[in-house]
Tab-separated table of C-alpha atoms and ligand atoms in Angstrom:
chain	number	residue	atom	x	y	z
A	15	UNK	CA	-85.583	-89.841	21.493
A	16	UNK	CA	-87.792	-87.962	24.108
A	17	UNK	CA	-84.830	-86.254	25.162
A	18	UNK	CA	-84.022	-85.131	21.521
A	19	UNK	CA	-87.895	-84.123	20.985
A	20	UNK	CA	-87.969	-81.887	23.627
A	21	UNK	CA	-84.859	-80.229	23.010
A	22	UNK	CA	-85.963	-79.733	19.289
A	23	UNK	CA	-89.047	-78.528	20.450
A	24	UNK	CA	-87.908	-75.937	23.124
A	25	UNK	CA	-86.069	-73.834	20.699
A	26	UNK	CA	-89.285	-72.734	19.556
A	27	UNK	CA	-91.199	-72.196	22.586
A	28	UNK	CA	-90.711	-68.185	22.549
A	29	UNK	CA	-92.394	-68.114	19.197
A	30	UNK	CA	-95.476	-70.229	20.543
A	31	UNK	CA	-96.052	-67.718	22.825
A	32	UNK	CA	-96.621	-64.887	20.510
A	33	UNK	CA	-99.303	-67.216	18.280
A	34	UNK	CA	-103.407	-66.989	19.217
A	35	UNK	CA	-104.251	-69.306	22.077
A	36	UNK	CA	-107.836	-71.140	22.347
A	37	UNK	CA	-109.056	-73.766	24.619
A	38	UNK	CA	-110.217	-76.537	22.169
A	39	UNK	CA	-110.039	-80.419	21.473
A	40	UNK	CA	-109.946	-82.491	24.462
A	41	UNK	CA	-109.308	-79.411	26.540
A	42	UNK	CA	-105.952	-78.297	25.618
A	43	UNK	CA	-104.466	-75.174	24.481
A	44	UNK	CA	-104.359	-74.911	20.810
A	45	UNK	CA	-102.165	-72.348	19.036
A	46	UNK	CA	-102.641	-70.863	15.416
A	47	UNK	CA	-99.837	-70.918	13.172
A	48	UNK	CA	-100.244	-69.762	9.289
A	49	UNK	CA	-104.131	-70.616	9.661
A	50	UNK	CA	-104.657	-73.655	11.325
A	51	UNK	CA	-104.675	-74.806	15.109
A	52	UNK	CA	-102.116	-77.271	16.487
A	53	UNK	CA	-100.843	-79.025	20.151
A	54	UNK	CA	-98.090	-77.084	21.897
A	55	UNK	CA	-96.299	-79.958	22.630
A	56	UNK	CA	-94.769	-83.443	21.283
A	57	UNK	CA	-94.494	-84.593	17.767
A	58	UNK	CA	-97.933	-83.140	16.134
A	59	UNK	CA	-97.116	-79.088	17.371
A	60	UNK	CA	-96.450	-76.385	15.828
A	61	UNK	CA	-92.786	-76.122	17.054
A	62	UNK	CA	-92.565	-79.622	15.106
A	63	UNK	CA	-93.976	-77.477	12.143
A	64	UNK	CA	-91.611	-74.834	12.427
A	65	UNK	CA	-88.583	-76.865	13.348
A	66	UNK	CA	-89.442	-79.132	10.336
A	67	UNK	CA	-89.833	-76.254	8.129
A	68	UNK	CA	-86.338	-74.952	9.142
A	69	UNK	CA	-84.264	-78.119	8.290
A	70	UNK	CA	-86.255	-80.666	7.574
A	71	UNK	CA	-84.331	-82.247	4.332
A	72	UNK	CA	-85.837	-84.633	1.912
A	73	UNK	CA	-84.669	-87.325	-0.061
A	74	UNK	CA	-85.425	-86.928	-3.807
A	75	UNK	CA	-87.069	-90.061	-3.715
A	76	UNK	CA	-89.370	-89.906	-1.000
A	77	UNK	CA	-92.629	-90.048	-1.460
A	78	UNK	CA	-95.207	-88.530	0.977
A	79	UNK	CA	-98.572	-89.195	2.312
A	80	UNK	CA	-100.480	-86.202	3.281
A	81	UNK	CA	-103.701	-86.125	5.193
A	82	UNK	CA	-106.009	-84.190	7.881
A	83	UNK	CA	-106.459	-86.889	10.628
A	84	UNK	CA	-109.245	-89.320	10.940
A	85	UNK	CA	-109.531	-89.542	7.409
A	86	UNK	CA	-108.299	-92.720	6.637
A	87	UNK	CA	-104.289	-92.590	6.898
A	88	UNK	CA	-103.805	-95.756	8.610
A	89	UNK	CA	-105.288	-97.591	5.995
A	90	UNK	CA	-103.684	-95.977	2.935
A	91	UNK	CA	-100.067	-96.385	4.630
A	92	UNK	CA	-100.892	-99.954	4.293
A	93	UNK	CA	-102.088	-100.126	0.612
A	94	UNK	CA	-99.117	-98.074	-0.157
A	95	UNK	CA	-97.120	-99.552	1.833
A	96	UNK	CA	-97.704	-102.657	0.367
A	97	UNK	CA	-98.161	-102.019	-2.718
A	98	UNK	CA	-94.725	-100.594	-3.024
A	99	UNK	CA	-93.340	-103.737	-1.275
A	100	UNK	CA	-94.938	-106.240	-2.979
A	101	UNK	CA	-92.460	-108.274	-4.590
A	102	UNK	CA	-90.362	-108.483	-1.363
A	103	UNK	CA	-93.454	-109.817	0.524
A	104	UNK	CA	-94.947	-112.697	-1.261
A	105	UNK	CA	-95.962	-116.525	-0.965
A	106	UNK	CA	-92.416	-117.795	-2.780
A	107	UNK	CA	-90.522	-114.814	-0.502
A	108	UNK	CA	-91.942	-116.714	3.275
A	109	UNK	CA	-90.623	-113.320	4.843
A	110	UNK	CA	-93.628	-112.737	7.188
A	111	UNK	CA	-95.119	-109.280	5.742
A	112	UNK	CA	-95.049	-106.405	8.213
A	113	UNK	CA	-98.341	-105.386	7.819
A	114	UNK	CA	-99.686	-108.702	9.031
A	115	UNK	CA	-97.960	-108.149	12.495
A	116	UNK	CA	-97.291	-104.313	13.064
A	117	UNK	CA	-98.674	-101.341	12.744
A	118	UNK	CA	-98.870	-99.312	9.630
A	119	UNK	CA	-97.585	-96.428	11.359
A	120	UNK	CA	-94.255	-98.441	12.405
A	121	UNK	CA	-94.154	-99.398	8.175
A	122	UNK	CA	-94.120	-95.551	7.071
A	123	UNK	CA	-93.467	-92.921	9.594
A	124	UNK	CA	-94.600	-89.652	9.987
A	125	UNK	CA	-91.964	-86.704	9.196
A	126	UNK	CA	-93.018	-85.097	12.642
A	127	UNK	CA	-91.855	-88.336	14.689
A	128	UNK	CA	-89.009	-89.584	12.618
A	129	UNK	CA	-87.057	-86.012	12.511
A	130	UNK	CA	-86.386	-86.319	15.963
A	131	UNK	CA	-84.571	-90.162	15.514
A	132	UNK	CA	-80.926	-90.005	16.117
A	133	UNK	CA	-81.000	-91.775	12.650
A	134	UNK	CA	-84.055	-90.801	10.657
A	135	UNK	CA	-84.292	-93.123	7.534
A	136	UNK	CA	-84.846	-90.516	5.153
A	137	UNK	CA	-80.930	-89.450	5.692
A	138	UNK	CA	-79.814	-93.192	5.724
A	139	UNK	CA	-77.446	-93.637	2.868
A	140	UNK	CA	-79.051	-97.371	2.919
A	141	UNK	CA	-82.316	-96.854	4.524
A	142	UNK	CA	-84.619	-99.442	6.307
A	143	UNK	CA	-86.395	-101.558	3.075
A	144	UNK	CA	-89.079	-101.603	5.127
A	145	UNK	CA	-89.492	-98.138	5.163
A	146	UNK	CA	-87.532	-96.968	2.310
A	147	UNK	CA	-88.923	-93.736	0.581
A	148	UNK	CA	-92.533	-93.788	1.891
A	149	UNK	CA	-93.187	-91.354	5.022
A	150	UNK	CA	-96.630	-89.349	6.028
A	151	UNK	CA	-97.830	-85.953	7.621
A	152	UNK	CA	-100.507	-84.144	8.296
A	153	UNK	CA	-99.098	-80.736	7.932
A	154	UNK	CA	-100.837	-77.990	5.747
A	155	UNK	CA	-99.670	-77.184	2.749
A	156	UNK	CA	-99.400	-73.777	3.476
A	157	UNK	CA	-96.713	-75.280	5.845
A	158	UNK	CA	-95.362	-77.605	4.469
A	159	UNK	CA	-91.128	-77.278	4.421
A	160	UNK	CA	-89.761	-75.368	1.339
A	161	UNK	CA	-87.240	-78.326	1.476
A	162	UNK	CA	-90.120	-80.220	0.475
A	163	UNK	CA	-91.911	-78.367	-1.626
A	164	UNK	CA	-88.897	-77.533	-4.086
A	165	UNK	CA	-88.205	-81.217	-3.904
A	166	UNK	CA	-89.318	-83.047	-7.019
A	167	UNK	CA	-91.255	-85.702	-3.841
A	168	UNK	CA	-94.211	-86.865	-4.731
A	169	UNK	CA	-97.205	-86.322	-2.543
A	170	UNK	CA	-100.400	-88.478	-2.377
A	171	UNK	CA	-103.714	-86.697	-0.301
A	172	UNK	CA	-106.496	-88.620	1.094
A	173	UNK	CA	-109.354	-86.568	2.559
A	174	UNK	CA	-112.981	-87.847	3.358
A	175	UNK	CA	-116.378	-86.721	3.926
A	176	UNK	CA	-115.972	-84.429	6.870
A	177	UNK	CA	-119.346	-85.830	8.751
A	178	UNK	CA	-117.352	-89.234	9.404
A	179	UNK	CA	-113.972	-87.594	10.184
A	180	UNK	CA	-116.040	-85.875	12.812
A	181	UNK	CA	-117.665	-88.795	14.140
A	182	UNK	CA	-113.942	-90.784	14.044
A	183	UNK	CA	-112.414	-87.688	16.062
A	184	UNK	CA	-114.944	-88.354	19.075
A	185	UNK	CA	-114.322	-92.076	18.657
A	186	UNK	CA	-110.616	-92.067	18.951
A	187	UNK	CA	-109.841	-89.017	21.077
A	188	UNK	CA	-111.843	-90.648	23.438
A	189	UNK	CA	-110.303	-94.164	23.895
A	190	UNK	CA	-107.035	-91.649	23.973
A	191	UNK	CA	-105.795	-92.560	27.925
A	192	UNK	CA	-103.038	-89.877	28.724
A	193	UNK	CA	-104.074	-87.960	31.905
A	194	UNK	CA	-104.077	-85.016	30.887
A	195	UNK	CA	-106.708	-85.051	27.965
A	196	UNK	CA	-110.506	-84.116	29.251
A	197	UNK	CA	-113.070	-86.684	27.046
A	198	UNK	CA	-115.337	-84.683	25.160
A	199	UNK	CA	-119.380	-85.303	24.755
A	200	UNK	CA	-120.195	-85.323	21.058
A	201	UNK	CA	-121.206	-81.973	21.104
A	202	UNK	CA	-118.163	-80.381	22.879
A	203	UNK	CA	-116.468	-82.656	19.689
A	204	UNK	CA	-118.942	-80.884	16.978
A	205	UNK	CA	-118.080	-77.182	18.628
A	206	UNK	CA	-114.345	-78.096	18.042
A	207	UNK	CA	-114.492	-79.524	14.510
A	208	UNK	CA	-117.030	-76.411	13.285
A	209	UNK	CA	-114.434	-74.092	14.827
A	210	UNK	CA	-111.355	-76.348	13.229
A	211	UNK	CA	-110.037	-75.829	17.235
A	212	UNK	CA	-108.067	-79.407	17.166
A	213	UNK	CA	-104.749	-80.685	15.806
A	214	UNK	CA	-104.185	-79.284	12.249
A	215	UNK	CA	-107.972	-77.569	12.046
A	216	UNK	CA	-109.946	-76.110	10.242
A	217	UNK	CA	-110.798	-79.380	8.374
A	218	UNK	CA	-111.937	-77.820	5.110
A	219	UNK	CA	-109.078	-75.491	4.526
A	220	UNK	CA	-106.450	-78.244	5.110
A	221	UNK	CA	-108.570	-80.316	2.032
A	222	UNK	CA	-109.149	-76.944	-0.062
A	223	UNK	CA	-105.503	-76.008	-0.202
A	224	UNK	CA	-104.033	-79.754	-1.901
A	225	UNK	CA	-106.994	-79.527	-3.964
A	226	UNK	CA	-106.186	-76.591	-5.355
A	227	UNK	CA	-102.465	-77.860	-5.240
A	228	UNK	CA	-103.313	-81.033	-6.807
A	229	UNK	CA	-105.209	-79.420	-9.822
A	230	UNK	CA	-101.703	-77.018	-10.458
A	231	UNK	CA	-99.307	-80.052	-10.110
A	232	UNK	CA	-101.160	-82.914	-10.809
A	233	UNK	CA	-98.317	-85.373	-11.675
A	234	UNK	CA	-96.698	-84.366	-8.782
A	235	UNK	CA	-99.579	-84.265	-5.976
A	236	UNK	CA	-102.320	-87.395	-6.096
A	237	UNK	CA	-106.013	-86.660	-4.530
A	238	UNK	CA	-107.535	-89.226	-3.233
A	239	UNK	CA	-110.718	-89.673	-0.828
A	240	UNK	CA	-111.519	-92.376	1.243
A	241	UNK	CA	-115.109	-92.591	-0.108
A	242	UNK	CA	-114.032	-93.525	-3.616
A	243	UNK	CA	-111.268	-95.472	-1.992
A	244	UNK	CA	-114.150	-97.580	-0.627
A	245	UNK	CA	-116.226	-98.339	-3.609
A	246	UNK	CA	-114.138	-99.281	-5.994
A	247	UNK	CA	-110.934	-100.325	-3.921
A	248	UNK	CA	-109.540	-102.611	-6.971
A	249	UNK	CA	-108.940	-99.427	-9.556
A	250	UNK	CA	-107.966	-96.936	-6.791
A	251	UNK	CA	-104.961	-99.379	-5.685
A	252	UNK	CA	-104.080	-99.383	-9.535
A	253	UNK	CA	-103.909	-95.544	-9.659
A	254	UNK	CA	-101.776	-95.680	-6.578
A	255	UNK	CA	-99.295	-97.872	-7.957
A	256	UNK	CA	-98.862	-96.049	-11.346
A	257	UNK	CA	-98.474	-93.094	-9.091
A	258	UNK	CA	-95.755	-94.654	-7.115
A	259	UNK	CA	-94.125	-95.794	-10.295
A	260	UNK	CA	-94.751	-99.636	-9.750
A	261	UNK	CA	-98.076	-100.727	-12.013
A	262	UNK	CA	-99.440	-103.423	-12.260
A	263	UNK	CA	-98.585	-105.639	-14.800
A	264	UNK	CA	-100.950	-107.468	-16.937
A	265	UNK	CA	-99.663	-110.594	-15.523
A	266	UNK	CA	-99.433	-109.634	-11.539
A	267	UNK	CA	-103.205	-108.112	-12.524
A	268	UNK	CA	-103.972	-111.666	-13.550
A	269	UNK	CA	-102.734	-113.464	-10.828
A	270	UNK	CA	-104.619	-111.633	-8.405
A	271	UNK	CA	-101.736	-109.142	-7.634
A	272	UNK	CA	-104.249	-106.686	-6.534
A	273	UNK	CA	-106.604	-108.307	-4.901
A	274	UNK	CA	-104.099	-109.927	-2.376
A	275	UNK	CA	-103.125	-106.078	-1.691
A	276	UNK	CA	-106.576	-105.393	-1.093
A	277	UNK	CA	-106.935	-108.099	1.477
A	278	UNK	CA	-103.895	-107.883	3.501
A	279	UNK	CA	-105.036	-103.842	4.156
A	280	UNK	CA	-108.494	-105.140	4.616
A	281	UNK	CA	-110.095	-103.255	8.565
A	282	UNK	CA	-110.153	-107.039	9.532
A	283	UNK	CA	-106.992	-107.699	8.452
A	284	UNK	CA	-105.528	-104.951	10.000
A	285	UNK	CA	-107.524	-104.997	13.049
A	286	UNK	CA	-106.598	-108.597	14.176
A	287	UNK	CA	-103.050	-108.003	13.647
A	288	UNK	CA	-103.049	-105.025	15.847
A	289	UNK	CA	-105.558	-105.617	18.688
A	290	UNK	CA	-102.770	-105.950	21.071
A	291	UNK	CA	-100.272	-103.769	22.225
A	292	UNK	CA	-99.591	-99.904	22.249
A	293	UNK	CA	-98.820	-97.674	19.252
A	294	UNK	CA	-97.371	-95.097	21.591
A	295	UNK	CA	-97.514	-93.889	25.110
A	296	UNK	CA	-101.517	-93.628	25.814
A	297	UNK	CA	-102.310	-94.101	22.156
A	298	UNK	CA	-103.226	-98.394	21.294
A	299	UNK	CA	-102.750	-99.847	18.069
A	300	UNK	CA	-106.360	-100.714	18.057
A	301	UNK	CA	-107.274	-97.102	18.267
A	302	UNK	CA	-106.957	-96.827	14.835
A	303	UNK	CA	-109.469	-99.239	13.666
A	304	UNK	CA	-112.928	-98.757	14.211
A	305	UNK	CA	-116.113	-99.160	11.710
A	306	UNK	CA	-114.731	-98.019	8.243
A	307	UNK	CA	-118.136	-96.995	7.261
A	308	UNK	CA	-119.422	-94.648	4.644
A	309	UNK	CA	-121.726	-92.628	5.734
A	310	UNK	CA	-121.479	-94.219	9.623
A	311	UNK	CA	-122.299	-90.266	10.788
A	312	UNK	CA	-125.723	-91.121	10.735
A	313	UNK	CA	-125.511	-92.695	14.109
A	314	UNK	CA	-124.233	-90.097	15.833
A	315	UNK	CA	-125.012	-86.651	14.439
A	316	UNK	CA	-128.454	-84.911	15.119
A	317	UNK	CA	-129.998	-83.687	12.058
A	318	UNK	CA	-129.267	-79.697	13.115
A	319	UNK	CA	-125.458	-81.035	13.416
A	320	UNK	CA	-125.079	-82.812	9.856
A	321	UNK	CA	-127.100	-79.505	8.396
A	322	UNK	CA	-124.866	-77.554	9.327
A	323	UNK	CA	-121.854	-79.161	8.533
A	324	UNK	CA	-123.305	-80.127	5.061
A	325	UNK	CA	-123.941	-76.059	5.036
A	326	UNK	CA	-120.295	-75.564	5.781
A	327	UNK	CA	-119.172	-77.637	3.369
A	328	UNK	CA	-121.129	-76.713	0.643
A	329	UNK	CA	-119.995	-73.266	1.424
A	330	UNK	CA	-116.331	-73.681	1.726
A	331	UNK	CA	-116.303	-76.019	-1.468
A	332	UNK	CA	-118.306	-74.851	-3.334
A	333	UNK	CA	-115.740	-74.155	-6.360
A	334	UNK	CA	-114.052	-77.548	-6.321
A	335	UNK	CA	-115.397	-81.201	-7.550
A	336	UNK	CA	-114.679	-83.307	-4.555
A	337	UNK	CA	-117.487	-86.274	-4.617
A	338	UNK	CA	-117.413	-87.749	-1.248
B	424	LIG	P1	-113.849	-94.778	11.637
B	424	LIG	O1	-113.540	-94.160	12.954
B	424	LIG	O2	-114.925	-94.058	10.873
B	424	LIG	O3	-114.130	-96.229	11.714
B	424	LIG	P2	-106.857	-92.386	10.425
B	424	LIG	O4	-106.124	-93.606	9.990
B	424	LIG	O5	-106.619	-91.202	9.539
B	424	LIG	O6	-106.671	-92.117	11.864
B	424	LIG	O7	-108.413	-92.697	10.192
B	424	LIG	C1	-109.083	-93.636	10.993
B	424	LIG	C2	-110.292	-94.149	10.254
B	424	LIG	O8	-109.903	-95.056	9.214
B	424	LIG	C3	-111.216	-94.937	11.181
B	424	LIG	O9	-112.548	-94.655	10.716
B	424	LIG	C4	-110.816	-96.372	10.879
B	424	LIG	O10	-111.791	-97.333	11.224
B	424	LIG	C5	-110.578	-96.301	9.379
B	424	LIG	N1	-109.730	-97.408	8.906
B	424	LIG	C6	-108.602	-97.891	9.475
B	424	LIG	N2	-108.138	-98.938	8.770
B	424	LIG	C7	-108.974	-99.107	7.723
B	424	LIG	C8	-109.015	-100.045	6.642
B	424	LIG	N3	-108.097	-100.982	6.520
B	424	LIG	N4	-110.008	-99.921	5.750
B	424	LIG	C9	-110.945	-98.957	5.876
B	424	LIG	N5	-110.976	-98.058	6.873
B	424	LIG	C10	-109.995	-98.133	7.793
């Protein structure tokens, strides 16, 4: 699969050097590509971008989960994951459910790593249950294929108060241990975020464009944030489902269908099944579970950096109802 990445990837490599170059997150050189700022290389760059949006093909069916990173993906591949799955993982079913011993990220891809798998599931004529129909990206949706776009695919958007998505940048790019990647103080972190200088950056714009999406084609695009996500977990999980096209019935509802979702997502839950053992090259399962935390920007951020992102935000949304 390496082999088939790169190759993928160098057919592209003349355009990437006509794009704007900065130095930015964890001292690489970003590129900009139809506004925002991506790796040149492997399966988050922009060559992934444009060789997806060349001939990337989707299955009707599929149904995608979009999101800027660090704001919460991990945990809503699970819930939709299995939420989707549930009646092929329960107590009378004794299969062992994948979420309680692998990562979510092995239970629904991302587009940008599985288009380079000799056999991608979304092409299988009998794909992987396991995976069946569900995938993830964080591109922009700007950039997003065509293919995908004049697909009738659904597409469900998490974002989340940019302060924590911040703070969860520094956190993870830092336990990050490829050689190549310079750890950043949580300043140098702030001066990338403002600038929107890391993978799939600026932040805000990523979240403004599938709002405005979202409020055009709301049965087709579902916006979600993680704070809401948080405080009232039981209803959000509902509106997921009904999104998905598998509610809740009255009787799963009363049998504590949702709440056994609820738990096997849970950060502990999660977090003990993956404390071992490496997601990819450099990059741990455990990476991806930290705090969870509302709000957990407090303990980090000086008071001059959360005024001025709160000034940023307030700026860049000002025209849109987001309630973080
Ligand atoms: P923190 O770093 O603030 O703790 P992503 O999955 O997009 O990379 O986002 C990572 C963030 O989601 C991390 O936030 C991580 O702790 C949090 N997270 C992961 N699993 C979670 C879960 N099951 N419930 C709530 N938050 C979770």
């Amino acid at each position: 699969e390496k082999d088939n990445l790169a190759h993928l990837l160098d057919k592209y490599k003349d355009r990437l050097t006509t794009l704007p170059k900065q130095k930015g997150w964890m001292g690489e050189n970003l590129y900009l590509y139809q506004g925002f700022w991506y790796r040149s290389y492997g399966p988050f760059s922009v060559q992934m971008t444009m060789a997806l949006q060349d001939s990337y093909q989707p299955h009707p069916a599929n149904i995608y989960l979009v999101t800027p990173p660090k704001s919460g993906t991990t945990w809503v591949k699970a819930l939709m994951f299995a939420t989707l799955n549930r009646a092929r993982y329960n107590q009378n079913t004794l299969l062992p459910h994948p979420l309680l011993i692998s990562n979510p990220h092995n239970c629904v891809p991302f587009i940008e790593r599985e288009f380079t798998k000799k056999t991608p599931n979304y092409v299988q004529e009998n794909p992987n249950p396991h995976t069946a129909r569900l995938f993830s990206t964080h591109i922009p949706y700007t950039s997003l294929p065509r293919s995908i776009l004049d697909s009738s695919c659904r597409l469900v958007y998490l974002c989340r108060n940019p302060k924590d998505v911040m703070v969860s940048w520094y956190y993870f790019s830092n336990k990050l241990t490829k050689k190549h990647l310079t750890p950043m103080t949580i300043k140098e972190m702030f001066e990338v975020f403002t600038k929107g200088t890391l993978p799939y950056g600026p932040y805000w714009d990523h979240v403004k464009e599938y709002y405005k999406a979202s409020c055009q084609h709301p049965t087709r695009i579902l916006f979600l944030t993680y704070e809401v996500l948080k405080k009232d977990t039981f209803n959000q999980v509902k509106r997921i489902a009904e999104f998905l096209g598998c509610p809740f019935s009255k009787e799963e509802e009363g049998k504590g269908g949702v709440e056994e979702i609820m738990r096997i997502c849970s950060l502990e839950s999660l977090k003990e099944a993956n404390k071992d053992g490496e997601y990819n090259e450099g990059v741990s399962n455990a990476v991806f579970f930290r705090e969870g935390k509302v709000g957990g920007w407090g303990d980090d951020l000086t008071n001059e950096m959360s005024k001025i992102l709160d000034d940023i935000t307030n700026e860049k949304f000002q025209d849109l109802n987001i309630s973080f």
